[in-house]
XYZ file of C-alpha atoms in Angstrom:
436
model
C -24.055 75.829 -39.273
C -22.520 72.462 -38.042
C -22.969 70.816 -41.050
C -22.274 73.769 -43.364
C -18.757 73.617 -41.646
C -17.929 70.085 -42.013
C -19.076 70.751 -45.537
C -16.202 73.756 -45.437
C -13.657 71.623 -44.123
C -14.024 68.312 -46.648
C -13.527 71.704 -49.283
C -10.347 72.710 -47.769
C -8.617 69.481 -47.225
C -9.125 68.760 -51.012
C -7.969 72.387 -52.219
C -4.975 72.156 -49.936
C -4.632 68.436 -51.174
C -4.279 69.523 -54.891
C -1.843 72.168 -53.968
C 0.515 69.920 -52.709
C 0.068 70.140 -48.956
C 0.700 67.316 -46.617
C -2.143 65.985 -44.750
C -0.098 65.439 -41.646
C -0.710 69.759 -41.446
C -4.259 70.069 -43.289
C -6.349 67.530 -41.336
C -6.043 69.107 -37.854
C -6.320 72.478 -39.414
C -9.566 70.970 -41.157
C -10.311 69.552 -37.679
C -10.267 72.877 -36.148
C -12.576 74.349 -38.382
C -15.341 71.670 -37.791
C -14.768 72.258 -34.008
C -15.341 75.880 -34.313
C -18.197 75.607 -36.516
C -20.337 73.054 -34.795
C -19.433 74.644 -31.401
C -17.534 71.938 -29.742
C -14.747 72.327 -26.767
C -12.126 72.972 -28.377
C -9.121 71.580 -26.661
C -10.571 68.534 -25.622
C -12.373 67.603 -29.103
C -8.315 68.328 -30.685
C -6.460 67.015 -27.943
C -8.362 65.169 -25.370
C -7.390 61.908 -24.006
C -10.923 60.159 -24.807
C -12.761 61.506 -27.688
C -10.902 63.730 -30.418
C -8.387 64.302 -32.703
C -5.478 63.193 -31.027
C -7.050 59.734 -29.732
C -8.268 59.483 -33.597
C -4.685 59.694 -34.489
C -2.425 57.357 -31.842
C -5.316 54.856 -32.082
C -4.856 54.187 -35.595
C -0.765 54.116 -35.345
C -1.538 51.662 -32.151
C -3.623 49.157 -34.106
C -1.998 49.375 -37.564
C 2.064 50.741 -37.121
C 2.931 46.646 -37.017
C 1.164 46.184 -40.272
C 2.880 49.461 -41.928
C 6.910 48.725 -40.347
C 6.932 44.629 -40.890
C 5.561 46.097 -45.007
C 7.908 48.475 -44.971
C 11.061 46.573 -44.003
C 10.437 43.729 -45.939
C 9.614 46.165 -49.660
C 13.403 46.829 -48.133
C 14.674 43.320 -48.226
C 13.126 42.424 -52.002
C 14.415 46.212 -53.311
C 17.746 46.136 -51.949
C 18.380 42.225 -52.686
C 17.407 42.752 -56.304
C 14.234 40.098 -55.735
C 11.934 42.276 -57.141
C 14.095 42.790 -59.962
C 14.295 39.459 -60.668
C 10.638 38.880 -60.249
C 10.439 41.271 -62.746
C 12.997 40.190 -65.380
C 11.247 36.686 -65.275
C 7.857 38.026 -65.972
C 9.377 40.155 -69.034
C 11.148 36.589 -70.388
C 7.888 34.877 -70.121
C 5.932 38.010 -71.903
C 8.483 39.207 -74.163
C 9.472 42.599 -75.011
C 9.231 42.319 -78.826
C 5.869 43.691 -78.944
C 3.792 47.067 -77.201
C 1.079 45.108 -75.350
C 3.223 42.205 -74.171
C 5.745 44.966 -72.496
C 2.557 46.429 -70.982
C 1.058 43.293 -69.355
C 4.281 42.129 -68.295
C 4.408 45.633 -65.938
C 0.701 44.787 -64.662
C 1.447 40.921 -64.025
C 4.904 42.279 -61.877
C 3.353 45.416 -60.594
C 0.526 42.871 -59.259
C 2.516 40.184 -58.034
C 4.344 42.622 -55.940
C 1.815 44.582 -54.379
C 0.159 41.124 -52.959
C 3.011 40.431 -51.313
C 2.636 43.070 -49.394
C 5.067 45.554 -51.182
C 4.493 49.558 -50.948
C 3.843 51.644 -54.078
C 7.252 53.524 -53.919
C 9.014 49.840 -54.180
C 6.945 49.137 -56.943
C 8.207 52.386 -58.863
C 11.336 51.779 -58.222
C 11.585 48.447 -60.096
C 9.388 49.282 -62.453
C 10.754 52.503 -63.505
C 14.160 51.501 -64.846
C 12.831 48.175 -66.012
C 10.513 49.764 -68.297
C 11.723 53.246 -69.908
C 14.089 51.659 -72.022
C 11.661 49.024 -73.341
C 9.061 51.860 -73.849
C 11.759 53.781 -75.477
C 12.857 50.737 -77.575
C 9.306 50.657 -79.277
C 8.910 53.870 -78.745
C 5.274 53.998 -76.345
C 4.471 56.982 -75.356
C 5.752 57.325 -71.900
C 2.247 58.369 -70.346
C 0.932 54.887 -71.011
C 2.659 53.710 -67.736
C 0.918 54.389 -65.114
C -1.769 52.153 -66.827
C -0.635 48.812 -66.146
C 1.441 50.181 -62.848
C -2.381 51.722 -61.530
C -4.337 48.654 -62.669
C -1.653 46.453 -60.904
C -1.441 48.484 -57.415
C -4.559 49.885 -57.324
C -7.137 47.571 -58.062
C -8.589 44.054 -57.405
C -4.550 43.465 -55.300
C -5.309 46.197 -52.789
C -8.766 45.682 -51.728
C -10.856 42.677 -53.713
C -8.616 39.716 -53.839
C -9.161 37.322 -50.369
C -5.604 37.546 -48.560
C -4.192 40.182 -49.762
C -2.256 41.854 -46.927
C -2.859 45.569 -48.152
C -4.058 48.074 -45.346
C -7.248 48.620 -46.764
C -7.733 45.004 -46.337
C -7.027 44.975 -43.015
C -8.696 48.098 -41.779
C -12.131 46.528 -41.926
C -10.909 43.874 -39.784
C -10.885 46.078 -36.682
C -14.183 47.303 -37.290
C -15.877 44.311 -37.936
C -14.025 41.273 -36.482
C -14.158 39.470 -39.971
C -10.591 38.520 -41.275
C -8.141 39.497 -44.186
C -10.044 36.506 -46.745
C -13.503 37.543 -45.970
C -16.519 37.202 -48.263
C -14.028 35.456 -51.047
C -16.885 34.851 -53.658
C -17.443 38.814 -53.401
C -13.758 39.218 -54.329
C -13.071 36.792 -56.590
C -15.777 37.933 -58.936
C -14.813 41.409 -58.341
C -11.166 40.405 -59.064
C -12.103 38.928 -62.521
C -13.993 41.351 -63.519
C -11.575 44.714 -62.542
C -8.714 42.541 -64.674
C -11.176 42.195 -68.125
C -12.396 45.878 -67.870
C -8.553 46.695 -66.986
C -7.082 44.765 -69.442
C -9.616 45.712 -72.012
C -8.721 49.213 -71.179
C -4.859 49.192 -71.402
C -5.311 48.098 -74.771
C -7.972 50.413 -76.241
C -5.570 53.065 -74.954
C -2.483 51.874 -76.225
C -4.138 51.166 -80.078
C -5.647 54.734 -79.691
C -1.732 55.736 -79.231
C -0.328 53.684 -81.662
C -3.270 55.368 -84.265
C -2.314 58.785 -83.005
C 1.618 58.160 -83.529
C 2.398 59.387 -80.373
C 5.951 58.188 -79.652
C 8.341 57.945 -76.585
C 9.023 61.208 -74.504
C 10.088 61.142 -70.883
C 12.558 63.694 -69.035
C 15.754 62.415 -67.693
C 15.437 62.857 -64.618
C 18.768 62.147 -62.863
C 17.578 62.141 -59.215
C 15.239 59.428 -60.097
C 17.622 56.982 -62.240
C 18.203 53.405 -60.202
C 20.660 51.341 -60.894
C 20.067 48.087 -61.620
C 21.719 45.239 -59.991
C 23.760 42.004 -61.303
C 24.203 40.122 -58.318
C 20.622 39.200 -58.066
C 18.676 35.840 -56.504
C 17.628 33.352 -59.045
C 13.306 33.664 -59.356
C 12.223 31.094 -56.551
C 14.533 32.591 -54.188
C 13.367 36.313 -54.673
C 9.460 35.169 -54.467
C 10.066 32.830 -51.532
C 8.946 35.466 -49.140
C 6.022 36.376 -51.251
C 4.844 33.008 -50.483
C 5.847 32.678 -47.302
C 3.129 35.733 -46.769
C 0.554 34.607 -49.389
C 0.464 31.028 -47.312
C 0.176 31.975 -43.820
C -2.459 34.350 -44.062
C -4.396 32.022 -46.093
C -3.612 28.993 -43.473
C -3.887 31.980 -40.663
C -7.415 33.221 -41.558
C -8.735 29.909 -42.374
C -7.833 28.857 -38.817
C -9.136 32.100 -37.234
C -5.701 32.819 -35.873
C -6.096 36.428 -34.974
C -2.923 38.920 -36.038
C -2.068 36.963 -38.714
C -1.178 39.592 -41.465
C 1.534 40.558 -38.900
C 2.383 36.482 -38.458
C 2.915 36.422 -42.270
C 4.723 39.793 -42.887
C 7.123 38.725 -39.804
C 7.391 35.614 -41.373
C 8.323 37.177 -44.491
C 11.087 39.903 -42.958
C 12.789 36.498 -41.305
C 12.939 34.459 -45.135
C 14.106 37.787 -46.878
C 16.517 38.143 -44.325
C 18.152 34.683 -44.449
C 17.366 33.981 -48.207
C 18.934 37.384 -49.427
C 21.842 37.618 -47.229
C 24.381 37.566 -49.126
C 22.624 39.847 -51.826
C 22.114 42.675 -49.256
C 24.671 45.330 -48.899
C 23.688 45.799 -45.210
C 20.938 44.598 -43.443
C 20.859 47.566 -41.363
C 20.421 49.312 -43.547
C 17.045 47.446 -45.199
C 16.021 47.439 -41.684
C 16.591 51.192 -40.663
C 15.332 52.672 -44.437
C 12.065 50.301 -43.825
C 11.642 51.462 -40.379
C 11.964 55.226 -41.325
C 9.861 54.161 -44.163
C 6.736 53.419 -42.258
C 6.421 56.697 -41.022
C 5.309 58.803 -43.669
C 2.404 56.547 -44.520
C 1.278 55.808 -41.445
C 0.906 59.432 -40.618
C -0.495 60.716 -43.546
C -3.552 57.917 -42.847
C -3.718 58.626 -39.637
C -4.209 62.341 -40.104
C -7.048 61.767 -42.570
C -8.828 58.611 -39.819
C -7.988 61.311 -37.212
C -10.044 64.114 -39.107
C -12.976 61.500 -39.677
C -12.972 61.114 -36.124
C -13.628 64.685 -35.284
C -16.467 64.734 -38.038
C -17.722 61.692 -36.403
C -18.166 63.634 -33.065
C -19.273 67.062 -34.486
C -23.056 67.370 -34.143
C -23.423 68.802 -37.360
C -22.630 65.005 -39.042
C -25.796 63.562 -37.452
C -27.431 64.983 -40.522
C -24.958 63.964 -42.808
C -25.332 60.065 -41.206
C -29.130 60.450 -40.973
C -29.120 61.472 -44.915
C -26.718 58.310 -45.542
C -28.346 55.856 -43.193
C -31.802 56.978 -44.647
C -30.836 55.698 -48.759
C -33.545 53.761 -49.514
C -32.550 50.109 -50.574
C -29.734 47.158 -49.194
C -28.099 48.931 -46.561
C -24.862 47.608 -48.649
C -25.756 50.525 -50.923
C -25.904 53.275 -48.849
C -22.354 51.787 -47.350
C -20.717 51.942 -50.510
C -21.812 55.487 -51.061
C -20.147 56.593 -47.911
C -17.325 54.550 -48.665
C -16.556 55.836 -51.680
C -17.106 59.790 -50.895
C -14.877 59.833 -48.193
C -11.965 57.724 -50.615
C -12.534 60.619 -53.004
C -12.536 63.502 -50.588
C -9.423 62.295 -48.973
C -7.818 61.012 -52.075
C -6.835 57.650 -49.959
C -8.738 54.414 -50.026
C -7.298 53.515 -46.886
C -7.703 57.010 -45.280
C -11.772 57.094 -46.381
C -12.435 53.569 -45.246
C -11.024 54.685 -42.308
C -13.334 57.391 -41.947
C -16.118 55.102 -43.039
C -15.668 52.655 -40.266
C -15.488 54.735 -37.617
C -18.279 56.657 -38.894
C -20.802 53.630 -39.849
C -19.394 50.012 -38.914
C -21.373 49.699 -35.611
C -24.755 51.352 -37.402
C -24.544 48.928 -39.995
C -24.341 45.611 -37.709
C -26.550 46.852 -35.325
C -28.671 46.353 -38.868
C -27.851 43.095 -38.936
C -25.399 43.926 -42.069
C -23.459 41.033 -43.124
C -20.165 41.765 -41.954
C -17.732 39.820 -44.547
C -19.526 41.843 -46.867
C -19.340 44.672 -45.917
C -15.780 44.090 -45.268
C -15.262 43.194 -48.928
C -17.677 46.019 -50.394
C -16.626 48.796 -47.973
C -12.889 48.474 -49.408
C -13.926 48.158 -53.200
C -15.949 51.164 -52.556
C -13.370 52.774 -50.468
C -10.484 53.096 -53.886
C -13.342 53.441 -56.677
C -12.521 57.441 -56.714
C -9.038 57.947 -55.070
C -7.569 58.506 -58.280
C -8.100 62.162 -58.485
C -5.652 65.383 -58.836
C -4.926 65.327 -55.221
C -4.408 61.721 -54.792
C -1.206 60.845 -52.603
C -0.670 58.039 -55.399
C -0.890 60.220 -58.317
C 1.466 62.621 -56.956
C 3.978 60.351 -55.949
C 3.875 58.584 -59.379
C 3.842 62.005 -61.667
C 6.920 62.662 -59.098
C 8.580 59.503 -59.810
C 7.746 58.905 -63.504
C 8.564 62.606 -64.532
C 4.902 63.073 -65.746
C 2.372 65.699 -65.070
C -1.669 66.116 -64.243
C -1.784 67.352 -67.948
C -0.120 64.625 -69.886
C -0.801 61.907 -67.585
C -3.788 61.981 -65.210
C -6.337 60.786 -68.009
C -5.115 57.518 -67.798
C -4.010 57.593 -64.314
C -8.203 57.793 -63.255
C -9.637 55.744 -65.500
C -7.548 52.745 -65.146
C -8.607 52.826 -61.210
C -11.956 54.332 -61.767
C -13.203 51.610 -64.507
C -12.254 48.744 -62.982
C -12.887 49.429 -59.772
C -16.256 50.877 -60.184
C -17.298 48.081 -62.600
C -15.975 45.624 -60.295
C -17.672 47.349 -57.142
C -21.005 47.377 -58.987
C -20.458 42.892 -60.004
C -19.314 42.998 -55.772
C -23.201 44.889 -54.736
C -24.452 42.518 -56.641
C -22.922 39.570 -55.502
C -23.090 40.758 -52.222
C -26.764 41.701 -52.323
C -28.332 38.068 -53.663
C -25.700 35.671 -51.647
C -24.833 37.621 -48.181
């Protein structure tokens, strides 16, 4: 009965998910459900000051808000400056935007370069998105092709394979396993090369099979999602100063062992934005007060889904669910990765699954004498291999922003994070299982 209902409530947060409800209200109500059905107390396994829900919840915001507010403010700073627009515009002069596949790698390289320097998805959007309708529109592309290179840039090998990178499902594992933000960097490299060729390879088998179909620009004009783009903008080095600013100090940081260092190198980052762009920011209380309110959406809607893991965690009914994991015959690295990359899919968040799947498995595993750099590296491949589905917080925000739909667009949307993530995952086993 236990595990029938934890079985129950993984069903309900993804129906609920795919209907457009926020996590912040399904998880407890999915938490309640496992209480009831494996018999728990019910007050103190939701909102108990050791063991439940609630602790699940604040003890994620306590060891990760930092991460989520210094991201948020300084995605702020390079928006509102007009950095990230000029980041942009200098990738699309070095590309061109004479020709389909040029305009298409030129969103991937910017989309990348942005999200490694620690810059939220909704940021990304918002550059991208009036940068690149009226080049798609120029050459007529059809207007679903863009969340291609925007997916394969954001949701790849710069949000959990490449060493450094500041992403929260980078830094998760850290908690868990006292490794750092640049562990098991052979395992991520090779991963890293490997989702770009697949990803790559991909955006331009799908853009040929376009281009054969004659399937030409169409996009809604969507008013409420129209920015503006800036003239007064920094010159290049300026606007990626703070990018490397970041990029440096963790590398330095983790080399060193210096412990919080994500947090050194995103503070780091708010103070060179803040100086460098000063007199290309309307108001800096404003960058600071939009990135501050920022944070909280994010943070939350992780923090439900850890939270919910938590309870499943405690629920008696799981010990068969860990028992059937635990018990996968071969490298205990496999069996990780299949929890891993379950609970990504059935919460539709890397970060929110590898949440889960630390909680759930970290200590098991080292008590196992599991490398822990690579499980670090694996677990967070593993973690984003299937969060591109229907109810994906990433693919909703995107159709949202881009004006396109589960029907025209979703195709492309999964397999450019599904291919080269689970070809790269399968290169980081490997790797991981003859060197670690």
């Amino acid at each position: 009965m236990g595990t029938l209902g934890i079985i129950v409530a993984i069903f309900f947060v993804v129906f609920l998910a795919m209907r457009g409800y926020s996590i912040v209200f399904i998880a407890p109500v999915a938490s309640i459900i496992v209480i009831v059905t494996n018999g728990m107390n019910f007050f103190p396994s939701l909102i108990g000051n050791e063991a439940s829900y609630m602790t699940g919840l604040t003890g994620f915001i306590i060891n990760f808000f930092a991460v989520f507010l210094l991201g948020a403010i300084l995605a702020q700073y390079i928006e509102k400056s007009g950095a990230a627009q000029s980041i942009a515009q200098k990738v699309l002069s070095i590309t061109g935007t004479e020709k389909p596949f040029s305009v298409l790698i030129a969103i991937f390289v910017i989309s990348a370069i942005l999200t490694f320097g620690g810059i939220s998805l909704f940021v990304v959007l918002f550059v991208i998105i009036p940068l690149a309708k009226p080049l798609f529109k120029q050459l007529n592309i059809s207007w679903n092709l863009i969340v291609i290179p925007v997916f394969l840039g954001i949701g790849t090998f710069t949000m959990t394979m490449l060493p450094g990178t500041p992403s929260i499902q980078n830094v998760v594992p850290t908690n868990y396993l006292g490794t750092t933000v640049t562990a098991a960097p052979l395992i991520g490299i090779i991963a890293t090369i490997v989702a770009i060729v697949v990803g790559v390879w991909y955006m331009k088998s799908a853009l040929n099979k376009s281009l054969a179909k004659n399937e030409k620009f169409e996009a809604s004009e969507d008013k409420d999602n129209q920015t503006v783009l800036k003239e007064n903008i920094p010159p290049f080095f300026l606007s990626i100063l703070p990018i490397l600013v970041l990029i440096l100090i963790i590398f330095v940081g983790s080399a060193l062992k210096v412990p919080n260092i994500v947090l050194m190198g995103l503070g780091a980052g708010v103070v060179v934005s803040a100086i460098g762009f000063h007199k290309y920011i309307p108001s800096h209380k404003q960058a600071l007060s939009l990135g501050a309110n920022g944070a909280i959406n994010p943070i939350f809607f992780t923090a439900a889904s850890v939270a919910f893991g938590v309870v499943i965690t405690l629920a008696p009914g799981f010990k068969v669910i860990s028992n059937l994991i635990l018990g996968i015959p071969g490298n205990p690295l496999i069996s990780l990765t299949i929890a891993s990359s379950a609970l990504g899919a059935i919460t539709g968040s890397a970060s929110g699954g590898l949440g889960i799947a630390m909680e759930a498995f970290a200590q098991s595993y080292l008590a196992m004498g599991v490398n822990p750099e690579a499980m670090h590296r694996i677990s967070a491949i593993a973690s984003a291999v299937f969060t591109g589905l229907p109810h994906s917080g990433a693919i909703l925000s995107t159709f949202a922003l881009t004006g396109l739909t589960h029907e025209k667009a979703f195709k492309y949307s999964f397999l450019s994070m599904t291919l080269p993530n689970l070809l790269a995952l399968i290169a980081a086993l490997i790797v991981g299982v003859l060197f670690y």
